[in-house]
Short mmCIF file of C-alpha atoms and ligand atoms in Angstrom, two decimals:
data_model
loop_
_atom_site.label_atom_id
_atom_site.label_comp_id
_atom_site.label_asym_id
_atom_site.label_seq_id
_atom_site.Cartn_x
_atom_site.Cartn_y
_atom_site.Cartn_z
CA MET A 1 31.72 -58.98 44.40
CA ILE A 2 28.15 -58.14 43.46
CA ARG A 3 27.27 -58.56 47.08
CA GLN A 4 30.00 -56.18 48.15
CA ILE A 5 28.86 -53.45 45.82
CA ILE A 6 25.20 -53.76 46.67
CA LEU A 7 25.86 -54.09 50.33
CA SER A 8 28.17 -51.09 50.49
CA PHE A 9 25.65 -49.02 48.60
CA PHE A 10 23.14 -50.28 51.04
CA LEU A 11 25.08 -49.50 54.18
CA PHE A 12 25.98 -46.01 53.12
CA SER A 13 22.41 -45.18 52.21
CA SER A 14 20.82 -46.47 55.39
CA VAL A 15 21.74 -43.89 57.94
CA LEU A 16 18.88 -44.59 60.33
CA THR A 17 18.88 -47.34 62.90
CA ASP A 18 16.77 -50.32 62.06
CA ASN A 19 14.09 -50.31 64.74
CA GLU A 20 11.62 -50.24 61.89
CA CYS A 21 12.67 -53.63 60.54
CA PRO A 22 12.77 -57.26 61.63
CA TYR A 23 16.16 -58.70 62.57
CA GLY A 24 18.48 -58.99 59.58
CA TYR A 25 16.74 -56.31 57.56
CA ARG A 26 17.89 -52.74 56.99
CA PHE A 27 15.61 -49.75 56.72
CA TYR A 28 15.98 -47.58 53.63
CA PRO A 29 14.36 -44.18 54.30
CA GLU A 30 13.94 -43.16 50.69
CA THR A 31 11.55 -46.02 49.96
CA ALA A 32 10.44 -46.60 53.58
CA ILE A 33 11.06 -50.33 53.00
CA CYS A 34 13.22 -52.90 54.85
CA TYR A 35 15.75 -54.85 52.78
CA HIS A 36 17.82 -57.96 53.35
CA LEU A 37 20.58 -59.47 51.23
CA SER A 38 21.33 -63.22 51.46
CA GLU A 39 24.74 -64.65 52.31
CA ASP A 40 24.40 -67.43 49.74
CA LEU A 41 23.60 -67.66 46.02
CA TYR A 42 20.26 -68.83 44.62
CA ASP A 43 18.51 -69.03 41.29
CA PHE A 44 15.25 -67.14 40.87
CA ASP A 45 12.95 -69.78 42.40
CA GLY A 46 15.44 -70.34 45.21
CA SER A 47 15.54 -66.62 45.91
CA VAL A 48 11.76 -66.43 46.05
CA SER A 49 11.55 -69.16 48.66
CA TYR A 50 14.57 -67.83 50.56
CA CYS A 51 12.84 -64.47 50.96
CA GLN A 52 9.63 -66.18 52.04
CA ARG A 53 11.57 -68.01 54.74
CA LYS A 54 12.94 -64.63 55.88
CA GLY A 55 9.39 -63.34 56.24
CA GLY A 56 9.63 -61.09 53.22
CA ARG A 57 9.29 -60.99 49.46
CA LEU A 58 11.86 -60.92 46.69
CA VAL A 59 12.78 -57.50 45.38
CA SER A 60 12.77 -57.31 41.62
CA LEU A 61 14.18 -54.35 39.87
CA ILE A 62 13.42 -52.35 36.81
CA GLN A 63 16.39 -52.06 34.50
CA GLY A 64 17.96 -48.64 34.60
CA GLU A 65 16.06 -47.54 37.67
CA ARG A 66 17.91 -44.88 39.62
CA ASN A 67 20.01 -46.52 42.34
CA GLY A 68 18.27 -49.80 41.64
CA ILE A 69 15.93 -49.64 44.60
CA ALA A 70 14.27 -46.28 44.35
CA ARG A 71 10.89 -47.67 43.39
CA GLU A 72 8.83 -50.80 43.11
CA PRO A 73 9.25 -52.75 39.87
CA LYS A 74 6.75 -53.35 37.13
CA THR A 75 6.17 -56.86 35.87
CA THR A 76 7.52 -55.93 32.44
CA ASN A 77 11.25 -55.99 31.72
CA GLY A 78 12.01 -59.57 32.70
CA ASP A 79 10.98 -59.51 36.29
CA CYS A 80 11.84 -63.16 36.75
CA VAL A 81 15.30 -62.09 37.82
CA THR A 82 16.93 -62.10 41.21
CA PHE A 83 19.27 -59.31 40.45
CA LYS A 84 19.82 -57.86 37.07
CA GLY A 85 23.58 -58.15 37.35
CA VAL A 86 25.97 -55.33 37.98
CA GLY A 87 26.78 -52.90 35.22
CA SER A 88 28.33 -50.17 37.26
CA SER A 89 28.90 -49.36 40.88
CA VAL A 90 25.43 -47.89 41.22
CA GLY A 91 23.32 -49.78 38.70
CA LEU A 92 21.89 -53.25 38.34
CA GLN A 93 21.31 -55.02 35.07
CA THR A 94 19.44 -58.00 33.67
CA SER A 95 20.63 -61.56 34.15
CA GLN A 96 18.94 -64.91 33.44
CA CYS A 97 16.57 -66.68 35.76
CA TYR A 98 18.76 -69.74 36.16
CA GLN A 99 21.77 -67.70 37.19
CA GLN A 100 22.86 -67.90 40.77
CA GLN A 101 22.45 -64.55 42.53
CA TYR A 102 22.21 -63.16 46.01
CA ALA A 103 18.61 -63.01 47.09
CA PHE A 104 17.50 -59.48 47.74
CA CYS A 105 14.44 -59.48 50.00
CA LYS A 106 12.12 -56.77 51.24
CA ILE A 107 9.46 -56.17 53.88
CA VAL A 108 7.16 -53.19 53.83
CA PRO A 109 7.04 -52.25 57.52
CA ASN A 110 4.03 -50.76 59.24
CA LEU A 111 5.40 -47.36 60.20
CA CYS A 112 2.15 -45.78 61.33
CA ASN A 113 1.14 -45.22 64.94
CA GLY A 114 -2.51 -44.47 64.25
CA GLY A 115 -5.55 -46.35 65.46
CA VAL A 116 -8.80 -45.77 67.29
CA GLN A 117 -9.07 -43.58 70.39
CA ASN A 118 -12.11 -42.87 72.52
CA GLY A 119 -12.78 -41.60 76.02
CA SER A 120 -12.61 -37.94 77.06
CA PHE A 121 -9.15 -36.83 76.05
CA GLY A 122 -5.96 -38.05 74.46
CA SER A 123 -3.16 -37.19 72.11
CA ILE A 124 -1.78 -38.23 68.76
CA GLN A 125 1.55 -37.61 67.07
CA SER A 126 3.34 -38.38 63.85
CA PRO A 127 5.56 -41.49 63.79
CA GLN A 128 8.91 -40.85 65.52
CA TYR A 129 7.85 -37.36 66.72
CA PRO A 130 9.83 -35.20 67.55
CA GLN A 131 12.27 -36.96 65.25
CA GLN A 132 11.74 -36.98 61.51
CA TYR A 133 8.71 -38.87 60.25
CA TYR A 134 8.92 -41.34 57.35
CA ASN A 135 8.26 -41.02 53.65
CA LYS A 136 5.28 -42.71 51.99
CA LEU A 137 3.03 -42.68 55.05
CA MET A 138 -0.74 -42.86 55.17
CA CYS A 139 -1.56 -42.94 58.88
CA LEU A 140 -5.13 -42.83 60.20
CA TYR A 141 -6.05 -41.57 63.66
CA TYR A 142 -9.71 -42.16 64.55
CA ILE A 143 -11.21 -40.29 67.50
CA TYR A 144 -14.66 -41.13 68.86
CA ALA A 145 -16.43 -38.96 71.44
CA PRO A 146 -19.50 -40.16 73.32
CA GLU A 147 -22.92 -39.22 71.94
CA GLY A 148 -23.72 -35.56 72.67
CA PHE A 149 -20.06 -34.50 72.68
CA SER A 150 -17.85 -32.92 70.08
CA ILE A 151 -14.07 -33.14 69.82
CA ASN A 152 -11.69 -30.27 70.19
CA ILE A 153 -8.23 -30.92 68.80
CA TYR A 154 -5.24 -28.63 69.21
CA PHE A 155 -1.95 -28.75 67.29
CA PRO A 156 0.64 -26.49 68.98
CA GLN A 157 3.00 -26.85 66.03
CA ILE A 158 2.97 -28.65 62.68
CA ASN A 159 6.13 -29.04 60.58
CA THR A 160 5.83 -30.89 57.29
CA GLU A 161 7.18 -30.64 53.78
CA ARG A 162 5.16 -27.73 52.44
CA TYR A 163 2.60 -28.62 49.71
CA TYR A 164 3.48 -32.34 49.81
CA ASP A 165 3.09 -33.78 53.31
CA PHE A 166 -0.29 -33.17 54.94
CA VAL A 167 -2.12 -33.38 58.21
CA GLU A 168 -5.75 -33.71 57.14
CA ILE A 169 -8.98 -33.54 59.12
CA TYR A 170 -12.22 -35.33 58.23
CA GLU A 171 -15.53 -35.67 60.04
CA LYS A 172 -16.41 -38.94 58.37
CA ASN A 173 -14.62 -42.22 57.82
CA SER A 174 -13.34 -41.23 54.39
CA THR A 175 -10.03 -40.02 53.05
CA LEU A 176 -11.45 -38.61 49.84
CA TYR A 177 -10.65 -35.04 48.89
CA PRO A 178 -14.27 -33.77 48.80
CA ASP A 179 -14.73 -34.93 52.41
CA ARG A 180 -11.56 -33.22 53.61
CA ILE A 181 -12.23 -30.33 55.98
CA VAL A 182 -8.70 -29.02 56.03
CA GLY A 183 -5.25 -30.06 54.79
CA LEU A 184 -2.35 -28.56 56.71
CA SER A 185 1.22 -28.51 55.46
CA GLY A 186 4.36 -26.49 56.04
CA ASN A 187 5.02 -24.78 59.37
CA ILE A 188 1.81 -23.99 61.26
CA SER A 189 1.38 -22.89 64.88
CA ASN A 190 -1.60 -23.10 67.23
CA TYR A 191 -4.10 -24.79 64.94
CA GLU A 192 -7.35 -25.71 66.64
CA TYR A 193 -10.41 -27.49 65.26
CA ARG A 194 -13.71 -28.28 66.92
CA SER A 195 -15.84 -30.97 65.35
CA ASN A 196 -19.56 -30.55 64.75
CA GLY A 197 -20.23 -34.21 65.39
CA SER A 198 -18.80 -36.87 67.68
CA PHE A 199 -16.20 -38.25 65.29
CA LEU A 200 -12.92 -37.02 63.88
CA LEU A 201 -10.46 -38.66 61.52
CA VAL A 202 -6.96 -37.21 61.30
CA VAL A 203 -4.88 -38.45 58.38
CA PHE A 204 -1.14 -37.98 58.05
CA ARG A 205 -0.06 -38.39 54.42
CA THR A 206 3.52 -38.02 53.24
CA ASN A 207 5.12 -38.32 49.82
CA TYR A 208 8.25 -40.20 48.77
CA VAL A 209 10.85 -37.56 49.56
CA ILE A 210 11.81 -34.99 52.24
CA THR A 211 10.59 -35.26 55.81
CA ASP A 212 10.28 -33.00 58.86
CA ILE A 213 9.33 -33.50 62.49
CA GLY A 214 5.58 -33.70 61.87
CA PHE A 215 3.03 -32.95 64.55
CA TYR A 216 1.72 -33.51 68.02
CA ALA A 217 -1.92 -32.84 68.95
CA ALA A 218 -3.99 -33.01 72.10
CA TRP A 219 -7.74 -33.58 71.98
CA ASN A 220 -10.59 -33.53 74.45
CA VAL A 221 -14.33 -33.90 74.25
CA GLU A 222 -16.75 -31.01 74.78
CA ARG A 223 -20.44 -31.20 75.50
CA ILE A 224 -22.48 -30.00 72.52
CA GLN A 225 -24.41 -27.10 74.07
CA PRO A 226 -26.29 -24.51 72.01
CA PRO A 227 -25.42 -20.93 73.00
CA ILE A 228 -27.68 -19.19 75.52
CA VAL A 229 -28.79 -15.76 74.31
CA SER A 230 -30.11 -12.99 76.53
CA ASN A 231 -31.15 -10.14 74.24
CA THR A 232 -34.77 -9.20 74.80
CA THR A 233 -34.80 -7.36 78.10
CA THR A 234 -32.83 -4.71 79.97
CA SER A 235 -31.68 -6.96 82.78
CA GLY A 236 -31.31 -10.63 83.47
CA GLU A 237 -29.58 -13.50 85.17
CA LEU A 238 -27.27 -16.20 83.85
CA ILE A 239 -26.09 -19.35 85.61
CA SER A 240 -23.66 -22.18 85.03
CA PRO A 241 -25.27 -25.45 83.86
CA ASN A 242 -27.36 -27.05 86.67
CA TYR A 243 -26.70 -24.20 89.14
CA PRO A 244 -26.98 -24.33 92.16
CA ASN A 245 -26.23 -28.01 91.63
CA ASP A 246 -22.86 -29.06 90.30
CA TYR A 247 -22.06 -28.33 86.69
CA ASP A 248 -21.17 -31.25 84.34
CA THR A 249 -17.89 -32.57 83.09
CA PHE A 250 -16.60 -31.17 79.79
CA ASP A 251 -18.98 -28.25 79.62
CA ASN A 252 -18.40 -25.73 76.89
CA GLN A 253 -21.28 -23.32 77.28
CA ILE A 254 -21.36 -20.02 75.40
CA TYR A 255 -23.59 -17.11 76.50
CA TYR A 256 -24.41 -13.82 74.80
CA ILE A 257 -25.85 -10.70 76.39
CA LYS A 258 -27.01 -8.07 73.93
CA VAL A 259 -28.58 -4.66 74.54
CA ILE A 260 -29.39 -1.69 72.29
CA GLU A 261 -26.39 -0.15 70.59
CA GLU A 262 -26.37 3.04 72.64
CA ALA A 263 -26.08 1.14 75.93
CA ARG A 264 -23.51 -0.80 77.96
CA ILE A 265 -23.82 -3.80 80.23
CA ASN A 266 -23.23 -3.92 83.98
CA VAL A 267 -22.19 -7.44 84.97
CA THR A 268 -22.20 -8.67 88.57
CA ILE A 269 -21.27 -12.14 89.79
CA ASP A 270 -22.55 -12.74 93.32
CA ASP A 271 -21.74 -16.42 93.70
CA PHE A 272 -18.83 -18.34 92.22
CA LEU A 273 -17.17 -21.70 92.90
CA THR A 274 -15.24 -23.77 90.35
CA GLN A 275 -12.19 -25.98 90.29
CA GLU A 276 -9.25 -23.60 90.35
CA THR A 277 -7.59 -23.16 86.90
CA PHE A 278 -9.28 -26.08 85.13
CA ASP A 279 -12.94 -25.00 85.25
CA PHE A 280 -13.35 -21.37 84.30
CA LEU A 281 -15.60 -18.60 83.04
CA GLU A 282 -14.22 -16.27 80.39
CA ILE A 283 -15.77 -12.87 79.79
CA PHE A 284 -15.41 -10.98 76.51
CA ASP A 285 -16.24 -7.38 75.71
CA SER A 286 -17.54 -8.47 72.28
CA MET A 287 -19.52 -11.06 70.38
CA ASN A 288 -16.15 -12.37 69.23
CA GLN A 289 -14.34 -14.55 71.70
CA THR A 290 -10.83 -13.57 70.73
CA ALA A 291 -7.94 -13.15 73.16
CA SER A 292 -7.77 -9.40 72.56
CA LYS A 293 -11.42 -9.01 73.61
CA ARG A 294 -11.10 -11.12 76.74
CA ILE A 295 -11.64 -9.18 79.95
CA GLU A 296 -11.17 -11.91 82.51
CA ARG A 297 -10.80 -15.61 83.05
CA LEU A 298 -12.40 -16.40 86.40
CA SER A 299 -11.91 -19.59 88.40
CA GLY A 300 -11.60 -20.88 91.95
CA ASN A 301 -13.35 -19.87 95.16
CA SER A 302 -12.47 -16.18 95.65
CA VAL A 303 -14.07 -14.54 92.61
CA ALA A 304 -17.40 -13.26 93.98
CA PRO A 305 -18.38 -10.53 94.36
CA TRP A 306 -17.18 -9.43 90.94
CA ASN A 307 -18.41 -6.44 88.96
CA TRP A 308 -17.58 -5.00 85.57
CA LEU A 309 -19.09 -2.47 83.15
CA SER A 310 -18.69 -3.29 79.45
CA THR A 311 -17.61 -0.81 76.80
CA SER A 312 -19.52 -2.67 74.08
CA ASN A 313 -23.25 -3.41 73.84
CA ILE A 314 -22.54 -7.14 73.46
CA VAL A 315 -20.93 -9.25 76.16
CA SER A 316 -20.17 -12.89 75.58
CA LEU A 317 -19.13 -15.56 78.05
CA LYS A 318 -17.70 -19.03 77.83
CA PHE A 319 -17.86 -21.56 80.64
CA VAL A 320 -15.50 -24.54 80.36
CA SER A 321 -15.12 -27.52 82.71
CA ASP A 322 -12.79 -30.50 82.50
CA GLY A 323 -13.27 -34.15 83.43
CA SER A 324 -12.54 -33.94 87.15
CA TYR A 325 -14.08 -32.16 90.20
CA GLN A 326 -17.43 -30.49 89.59
CA TYR A 327 -18.74 -27.68 91.85
CA LYS A 328 -21.85 -25.55 91.97
CA GLY A 329 -20.54 -22.96 89.50
CA TRP A 330 -21.78 -19.40 89.37
CA HIS A 331 -24.66 -16.96 89.33
CA LEU A 332 -24.51 -13.73 87.36
CA MET A 333 -26.81 -10.69 87.11
CA TRP A 334 -26.68 -8.01 84.44
CA ASN A 335 -28.43 -4.78 83.68
CA MET A 336 -28.39 -2.32 80.84
CA VAL A 337 -26.71 1.02 81.55
CA ASP A 338 -27.24 4.06 79.32
CA ARG A 339 -24.11 5.79 78.08
CA LYS A 340 -23.69 9.14 79.75
C1 NAG B 1 -13.27 -47.50 73.53
O1 NAG B 1 -12.06 -48.19 73.23
C2 NAG B 1 -11.89 -49.37 73.97
C3 NAG B 1 -10.52 -49.94 73.66
O2 NAG B 1 -10.05 -49.49 72.43
C4 NAG B 1 -13.02 -50.35 73.62
O3 NAG B 1 -12.87 -51.53 74.37
C5 NAG B 1 -14.35 -49.71 73.93
O4 NAG B 1 -15.40 -50.55 73.49
C6 NAG B 1 -14.48 -48.38 73.21
N1 NAG B 1 -15.70 -47.73 73.66
C7 NAG B 1 -16.51 -47.12 72.81
C8 NAG B 1 -17.71 -46.50 73.41
O5 NAG B 1 -16.30 -47.08 71.61
C1 NAG B 2 -13.57 -47.00 58.31
O1 NAG B 2 -14.11 -47.51 57.12
C2 NAG B 2 -13.49 -48.69 56.66
C3 NAG B 2 -14.13 -49.09 55.36
O2 NAG B 2 -14.12 -48.02 54.47
C4 NAG B 2 -13.63 -49.79 57.69
O3 NAG B 2 -12.94 -50.92 57.25
C5 NAG B 2 -13.03 -49.33 59.00
O4 NAG B 2 -13.26 -50.30 59.99
C6 NAG B 2 -13.64 -48.02 59.43
N1 NAG B 2 -12.88 -47.61 60.59
C7 NAG B 2 -13.42 -47.04 61.65
C8 NAG B 2 -12.51 -46.79 62.78
O5 NAG B 2 -14.60 -46.72 61.72
C1 NAG B 3 9.91 -24.79 59.13
O1 NAG B 3 10.40 -25.41 60.32
C2 NAG B 3 11.60 -26.15 60.10
C3 NAG B 3 11.95 -26.82 61.41
O2 NAG B 3 11.12 -27.91 61.62
C4 NAG B 3 12.70 -25.19 59.65
O3 NAG B 3 13.88 -25.92 59.39
C5 NAG B 3 12.26 -24.48 58.38
O4 NAG B 3 13.21 -23.50 58.04
C6 NAG B 3 10.91 -23.81 58.59
N1 NAG B 3 10.46 -23.29 57.30
C7 NAG B 3 9.89 -22.10 57.18
C8 NAG B 3 9.48 -21.72 55.80
O5 NAG B 3 9.72 -21.35 58.13
C1 NAG B 4 -20.11 -27.66 60.85
O1 NAG B 4 -21.14 -26.73 61.13
C2 NAG B 4 -21.01 -25.50 60.44
C3 NAG B 4 -22.10 -24.55 60.92
O2 NAG B 4 -23.31 -25.21 60.99
C4 NAG B 4 -21.11 -25.76 58.94
O3 NAG B 4 -20.95 -24.56 58.22
C5 NAG B 4 -20.02 -26.73 58.54
O4 NAG B 4 -20.14 -27.07 57.17
C6 NAG B 4 -20.10 -28.00 59.36
N1 NAG B 4 -18.96 -28.82 59.04
C7 NAG B 4 -19.04 -30.13 58.88
C8 NAG B 4 -17.80 -30.82 58.55
O5 NAG B 4 -20.09 -30.74 59.00
C1 NAG B 5 -32.00 -12.47 69.98
O1 NAG B 5 -31.24 -13.63 69.66
C2 NAG B 5 -31.95 -14.55 68.82
C3 NAG B 5 -31.08 -15.78 68.69
O2 NAG B 5 -29.77 -15.46 68.33
C4 NAG B 5 -32.22 -13.91 67.47
O3 NAG B 5 -32.94 -14.80 66.65
C5 NAG B 5 -33.05 -12.64 67.71
O4 NAG B 5 -33.20 -11.98 66.48
C6 NAG B 5 -32.32 -11.71 68.69
N1 NAG B 5 -33.19 -10.59 69.01
C7 NAG B 5 -32.72 -9.35 69.07
C8 NAG B 5 -33.67 -8.29 69.45
O5 NAG B 5 -31.52 -9.06 68.83
C1 NAG B 6 -24.24 -2.63 88.58
O1 NAG B 6 -24.87 -3.71 89.28
C2 NAG B 6 -24.66 -3.66 90.69
C3 NAG B 6 -25.26 -4.89 91.29
O2 NAG B 6 -26.58 -5.09 90.83
C4 NAG B 6 -25.25 -2.39 91.25
O3 NAG B 6 -24.97 -2.33 92.64
C5 NAG B 6 -24.64 -1.19 90.59
O4 NAG B 6 -25.27 -0.02 91.01
C6 NAG B 6 -24.81 -1.32 89.06
N1 NAG B 6 -24.14 -0.22 88.40
C7 NAG B 6 -24.70 0.46 87.42
C8 NAG B 6 -23.89 1.56 86.84
O5 NAG B 6 -25.83 0.19 87.03
C1 NAG B 7 -15.84 -10.65 64.70
O1 NAG B 7 -14.89 -11.37 63.89
C2 NAG B 7 -15.22 -11.36 62.52
C3 NAG B 7 -14.24 -12.23 61.79
O2 NAG B 7 -13.13 -12.52 62.56
C4 NAG B 7 -15.18 -9.91 62.01
O3 NAG B 7 -15.53 -9.91 60.65
C5 NAG B 7 -16.17 -9.09 62.80
O4 NAG B 7 -16.08 -7.74 62.41
C6 NAG B 7 -15.87 -9.20 64.28
N1 NAG B 7 -16.92 -8.50 65.03
C7 NAG B 7 -16.68 -7.70 66.06
C8 NAG B 7 -17.88 -7.10 66.72
O5 NAG B 7 -15.53 -7.48 66.46
#
């Protein structure tokens, strides 16, 4: 009878399938733990060894705990008990150690899909994405770029329980609050982070209640290249890295052209060859490289000759290449033009 009550409670509460658990165990989302109830009766010592044989550990319960299995027990309160008997249809009460009871076993499953990634690009996602993630997670995603490269990570969409479940970013192997660069929770779109160094740690931390779909993120490495500044003359030339030889993989080179405030900048590209779409030069009519200030995104083999006159006295450029197909790149000339 005890078994019936516990088992029915158990079946009704476990709505998920049990991919998370070994055979014979049921997953209980509220605690994120797998449980198993024996067919036969055992005393306390018998229950302990039964659960060991089933690959798990005996559950022991705190008297009066909500639903019996909402939390882990403390060793106070007569923990040497298989079950604590049945007082009502939802509760479990104390019984003696020698009493024969059904053994109630548990396994804490590893629900995380984190680990170490390296190479030039990759992706990470929360467990089960785009289905609901689990409660009580602490998943670590380590990303290592080669020396001389940084990591750019992009989250198109994050959905977590606001204020309680977090996607966190660190630049060292630490999960301590002072080392945290950012903690993201709630509904967030288009979040991008570029590391200073060659290492990123993403941590996904969830609390014991309420889930959402979590996150997906794509990352790639970028060469650490200091910006090139052209600001001391009235005309000049800029080139892609190594021009006229092939540019590198994973370039991310920023350029600034700056003239006196009363002037504008005449930009001419007389040679241009990059991998169509994937390797490109962006031109901004500002120091700020925001979408609203972007004039053009140039790529392929039919760009040159290209000419443009800025409205601002600062033009900035960004050259980006990916991991495949390098070409000679581009050559650009500029000159200062007085405002009429
Ligand atoms: C990258 O990861 C692979 C497999 O995880 C490992 O064998 C290799 O040593 C790693 N390389 C570096 C540079 O960390
Ligand atoms: C992170 O640091 C811990 C010790 O704090 C160490 O056990 C672990 O191997 C480190 N992980 C990586 C990926 O560097
Ligand atoms: C956040 O997104 C979830 C869908 O994942 C939606 O149900 C919820 O209403 C959104 N919350 C807010 C505050 O926009
Ligand atoms: C990254 O570099 C910027 C600019 O130098 C600095 O303000 C920031 O604190 C650095 N962040 C980390 C995590 O090192
Ligand atoms: C040119 O740029 C350099 C580097 O950003 C800066 O230190 C210098 O002050 C600038 N000179 C002028 C004239 O703007
Ligand atoms: C802009 O540069 C091109 C190429 O050097 C030149 O032919 C043109 O006259 C320049 N325009 C202005 C307004 O300086
Ligand atoms: C560039 O962006 C910063 C912050 O987004 C803003 O404060 C600044 O005014 C912008 N500068 C220009 C020239 O648009």
